């Protein structure tokens, strides 16, 4: 039994507006779109699509990522938040989060956090986040040469295409985008992985993590029989 974590973000670039998109079996971090990701992506989606279609930002499948890094000199840039990276990350990759935990304790933010926890956080284990205001300066510090080849990656591919667009607008012109994110990676696509979880599952948290473990257990039992 195959466990599909998320639909590919490549569906964003499908020209048909009426094509039905597959729904994931359980919520993942894409549901955080209500907290800012959707609003940001809607404003930059058209530009991102144009950059991908024109080849200005190169879409690289997870199965081709190792070759792009080993043979072409791409440096992997992990833009996931700290709590996802701690679970699993590719050894030697750069890390600059596009989203960080929102630590504002004002009454409006606290109300939003309460709603987020009840609606999303309890299931996904994700924190209430805000855009990292220092994202571009931090990348410039980690990779000061604007001609650096950066392969931008996240869990499912949505946040990373947003980050790649920001980097392109900030002067980086040799950019790759990990299409579909780490969730679409195979077991051997990234060999040097550190952390307590598989790279494909690092985005999953909260109650959905235990649901995933149950599915894996059922699959394992099925194979053994």
C-alpha positions as a printed NumPy array, in Angstrom:
array([[  0.   ,   0.   ,   0.   ],
       [  1.553,   3.314,  -1.025],
       [  1.246,   6.31 ,   1.263],
       [  0.855,   9.571,  -0.639],
       [  1.761,  12.488,   1.585],
       [  0.789,  15.392,  -0.62 ],
       [ -0.153,  16.292,  -4.181],
       [  2.696,  17.696,  -6.223],
       [  2.971,  21.465,  -6.395],
       [  3.543,  21.059, -10.111],
       [ -0.26 ,  21.156, -10.456],
       [  0.042,  24.927,  -9.96 ],
       [  1.57 ,  25.143, -13.404],
       [ -1.205,  23.19 , -15.163],
       [ -2.889,  25.464, -17.657],
       [ -6.334,  23.935, -17.167],
       [ -8.318,  25.808, -14.557],
       [-10.986,  23.147, -14.358],
       [ -8.814,  20.099, -13.732],
       [ -9.59 ,  18.528, -10.374],
       [ -6.581,  18.239,  -8.109],
       [ -6.039,  15.137,  -5.956],
       [ -6.606,  15.586,  -2.254],
       [ -4.059,  14.287,   0.285],
       [ -5.247,  11.524,   2.652],
       [ -4.678,  13.734,   5.64 ],
       [ -3.806,  17.431,   6.252],
       [ -0.217,  18.576,   5.998],
       [  1.534,  21.901,   6.203],
       [ -0.189,  23.063,   3.044],
       [ -3.213,  23.825,   5.248],
       [ -1.175,  26.618,   6.787],
       [ -2.082,  28.568,   3.66 ],
       [ -4.837,  30.186,   5.734],
       [ -2.102,  31.723,   7.881],
       [ -0.279,  33.572,   5.129],
       [  1.178,  31.082,   2.679],
       [ -1.877,  31.198,   0.417],
       [ -1.993,  34.966,   0.349],
       [  1.693,  35.209,  -0.457],
       [  1.616,  32.506,  -3.096],
       [ -1.418,  34.001,  -4.841],
       [  0.419,  37.277,  -5.367],
       [  3.637,  35.654,  -6.57 ],
       [  2.177,  32.556,  -8.23 ],
       [  1.934,  34.098, -11.688],
       [  5.521,  35.328, -11.545],
       [  6.724,  31.96 , -10.221],
       [  4.947,  30.147, -13.037],
       [  6.567,  32.42 , -15.604],
       [ 10.019,  31.917, -14.08 ],
       [  9.623,  28.127, -14.176],
       [  8.182,  28.044, -17.692],
       [ 10.9  ,  30.349, -19.042],
       [ 13.643,  28.305, -17.387],
       [ 14.823,  31.259, -15.291],
       [ 14.261,  28.988, -12.303],
       [ 14.975,  25.362, -13.138],
       [ 12.615,  22.687, -11.836],
       [ 14.663,  19.72 , -10.591],
       [ 13.03 ,  16.464,  -9.559],
       [ 14.218,  14.891,  -6.262],
       [ 15.604,  11.888,  -8.178],
       [ 17.831,  14.28 , -10.16 ],
       [ 18.912,  16.434,  -7.211],
       [ 22.048,  14.43 ,  -6.352],
       [ 23.335,  14.706,  -9.913],
       [ 22.61 ,  18.445,  -9.962],
       [ 24.614,  18.879,  -6.762],
       [ 27.457,  16.485,  -7.536],
       [ 27.955,  17.203, -11.233],
       [ 26.604,  20.712, -11.742],
       [ 27.65 ,  22.382,  -8.514],
       [ 24.24 ,  23.19 ,  -7.035],
       [ 24.173,  23.885,  -3.289],
       [ 21.037,  22.695,  -1.501],
       [ 19.251,  25.511,   0.317],
       [ 16.756,  24.207,   2.881],
       [ 14.169,  26.915,   3.635],
       [ 12.002,  24.878,   6.034],
       [ 11.436,  26.128,   9.596],
       [ 13.789,  24.93 ,  12.298],
       [ 11.439,  22.293,  13.76 ],
       [ 11.099,  20.51 ,  10.412],
       [ 14.829,  20.58 ,   9.705],
       [ 15.632,  19.155,  13.128],
       [ 13.656,  16.024,  12.297],
       [ 15.622,  15.333,   9.118],
       [ 17.916,  17.268,   6.81 ],
       [ 20.492,  16.692,   4.109],
       [ 24.004,  16.849,   5.471],
       [ 25.922,  19.893,   4.234],
       [ 22.857,  21.801,   3.08 ],
       [ 22.459,  25.506,   3.79 ],
       [ 19.567,  26.507,   6.021],
       [ 17.69 ,  29.789,   5.962],
       [ 13.995,  29.522,   6.963],
       [ 11.435,  31.397,   4.904],
       [  8.95 ,  31.181,   7.788],
       [  9.717,  31.489,  11.49 ],
       [  7.612,  31.049,  14.612],
       [  5.451,  34.071,  15.369],
       [  6.266,  34.939,  18.967],
       [  4.076,  38.028,  19.166],
       [  1.85 ,  37.771,  22.25 ],
       [ -0.554,  40.582,  21.424],
       [ -4.264,  39.835,  21.935],
       [ -5.037,  39.532,  18.209],
       [ -2.086,  37.213,  17.601],
       [ -2.963,  35.107,  20.649],
       [ -6.488,  34.693,  19.303],
       [ -5.099,  33.625,  15.927],
       [ -2.769,  31.17 ,  17.649],
       [ -5.668,  29.662,  19.568],
       [ -7.685,  29.218,  16.367],
       [ -4.604,  27.839,  14.6  ],
       [ -3.994,  25.275,  17.327],
       [ -7.57 ,  24.068,  17.326],
       [ -7.939,  23.959,  13.565],
       [ -4.448,  23.052,  12.344],
       [ -1.732,  22.908,  14.992],
       [ -3.148,  20.007,  17.003],
       [ -3.34 ,  17.87 ,  13.853],
       [ -0.166,  18.912,  12.032],
       [  2.07 ,  19.868,  14.958],
       [  3.003,  23.106,  13.19 ],
       [  3.668,  26.378,  14.953],
       [  1.94 ,  29.638,  14.115],
       [  4.379,  31.269,  11.718],
       [  5.256,  34.557,  10.087],
       [  7.484,  35.394,   7.127],
       [ 11.154,  35.738,   8.031],
       [ 11.865,  39.461,   7.432],
       [ 15.607,  38.776,   7.147],
       [ 15.335,  35.896,   4.67 ],
       [ 17.203,  37.543,   1.778],
       [ 19.98 ,  39.093,   3.929],
       [ 20.525,  35.743,   5.652],
       [ 20.811,  33.947,   2.309],
       [ 23.231,  36.637,   1.112],
       [ 25.352,  35.957,   4.178],
       [ 25.288,  32.189,   3.621],
       [ 25.84 ,  32.454,  -0.163],
       [ 27.262,  35.925,  -0.87 ],
       [ 27.973,  35.324,  -4.56 ],
       [ 24.854,  36.121,  -6.582],
       [ 25.942,  33.673,  -9.292],
       [ 25.867,  30.815,  -6.767],
       [ 23.886,  27.78 ,  -7.91 ],
       [ 21.222,  27.248,  -5.263],
       [ 18.734,  24.373,  -5.253],
       [ 15.891,  25.694,  -3.086],
       [ 13.939,  23.04 ,  -1.19 ],
       [ 11.176,  22.583,   1.369],
       [  8.77 ,  19.817,   2.367],
       [  6.202,  19.976,  -0.409],
       [  7.513,  22.545,  -2.913],
       [  5.168,  25.47 ,  -2.245],
       [  7.285,  27.45 ,   0.182],
       [ 10.461,  26.782,  -1.798],
       [  9.083,  28.229,  -5.047],
       [  8.065,  31.327,  -3.081],
       [ 11.597,  31.518,  -1.685],
       [ 13.176,  30.957,  -5.105],
       [ 11.097,  33.791,  -6.53 ],
       [ 12.26 ,  36.106,  -3.747],
       [ 15.866,  35.11 ,  -4.403],
       [ 15.522,  35.682,  -8.146],
       [ 14.108,  39.138,  -7.509],
       [ 17.012,  39.687,  -5.093],
       [ 19.613,  39.078,  -7.809],
       [ 20.232,  35.305,  -7.727],
       [ 20.019,  33.985, -11.294],
       [ 21.297,  30.379, -11.058],
       [ 18.403,  28.883,  -9.151],
       [ 16.898,  25.439,  -9.01 ],
       [ 13.619,  24.45 ,  -7.379],
       [ 13.151,  20.998,  -5.85 ],
       [  9.889,  20.115,  -7.575],
       [  7.452,  18.505,  -5.151],
       [  9.809,  18.982,  -2.224],
       [ 11.371,  16.416,   0.089],
       [  7.994,  14.705,   0.429],
       [  8.445,  13.401,  -3.119],
       [ 11.981,  12.127,  -2.543],
       [ 12.713,   8.43 ,  -2.812],
       [ 14.622,   6.459,  -0.208],
       [ 17.942,   6.827,  -2.034],
       [ 17.568,  10.259,  -3.628],
       [ 19.473,  11.923,  -0.77 ],
       [ 22.004,   9.595,   0.82 ],
       [ 23.519,  11.766,   3.562],
       [ 20.464,  12.483,   5.727],
       [ 20.705,  13.392,   9.402],
       [ 17.921,  13.394,  11.979],
       [ 15.473,  11.129,  13.738],
       [ 12.902,  10.871,  10.921],
       [ 12.915,  10.034,   7.252],
       [ 13.364,  13.105,   5.083],
       [ 10.012,  12.463,   3.384],
       [  8.158,  12.57 ,   6.71 ],
       [  9.821,  15.552,   8.391],
       [  6.944,  17.871,   7.485],
       [  4.414,  15.661,   9.273],
       [  3.707,  16.323,  12.938],
       [  1.056,  16.321,  15.629],
       [ -1.77 ,  13.789,  15.474],
       [ -1.178,  13.228,  11.75 ],
       [  2.269,  11.839,  12.59 ],
       [  0.735,   9.024,  14.641],
       [ -1.783,   8.374,  11.879],
       [  1.131,   8.084,   9.451],
       [  2.945,   5.651,  11.735],
       [ -0.213,   3.529,  11.894],
       [ -0.383,   3.428,   8.081],
       [  3.283,   2.434,   7.879],
       [  2.737,  -0.309,  10.461],
       [ -0.251,  -1.669,   8.538],
       [  1.755,  -1.603,   5.323],
       [  4.661,  -3.421,   6.965],
       [  2.378,  -6.089,   8.411],
       [  0.741,  -6.505,   5.001],
       [  4.09 ,  -7.053,   3.3  ],
       [  5.205,  -9.562,   5.938],
       [  2.122, -11.662,   5.27 ]])
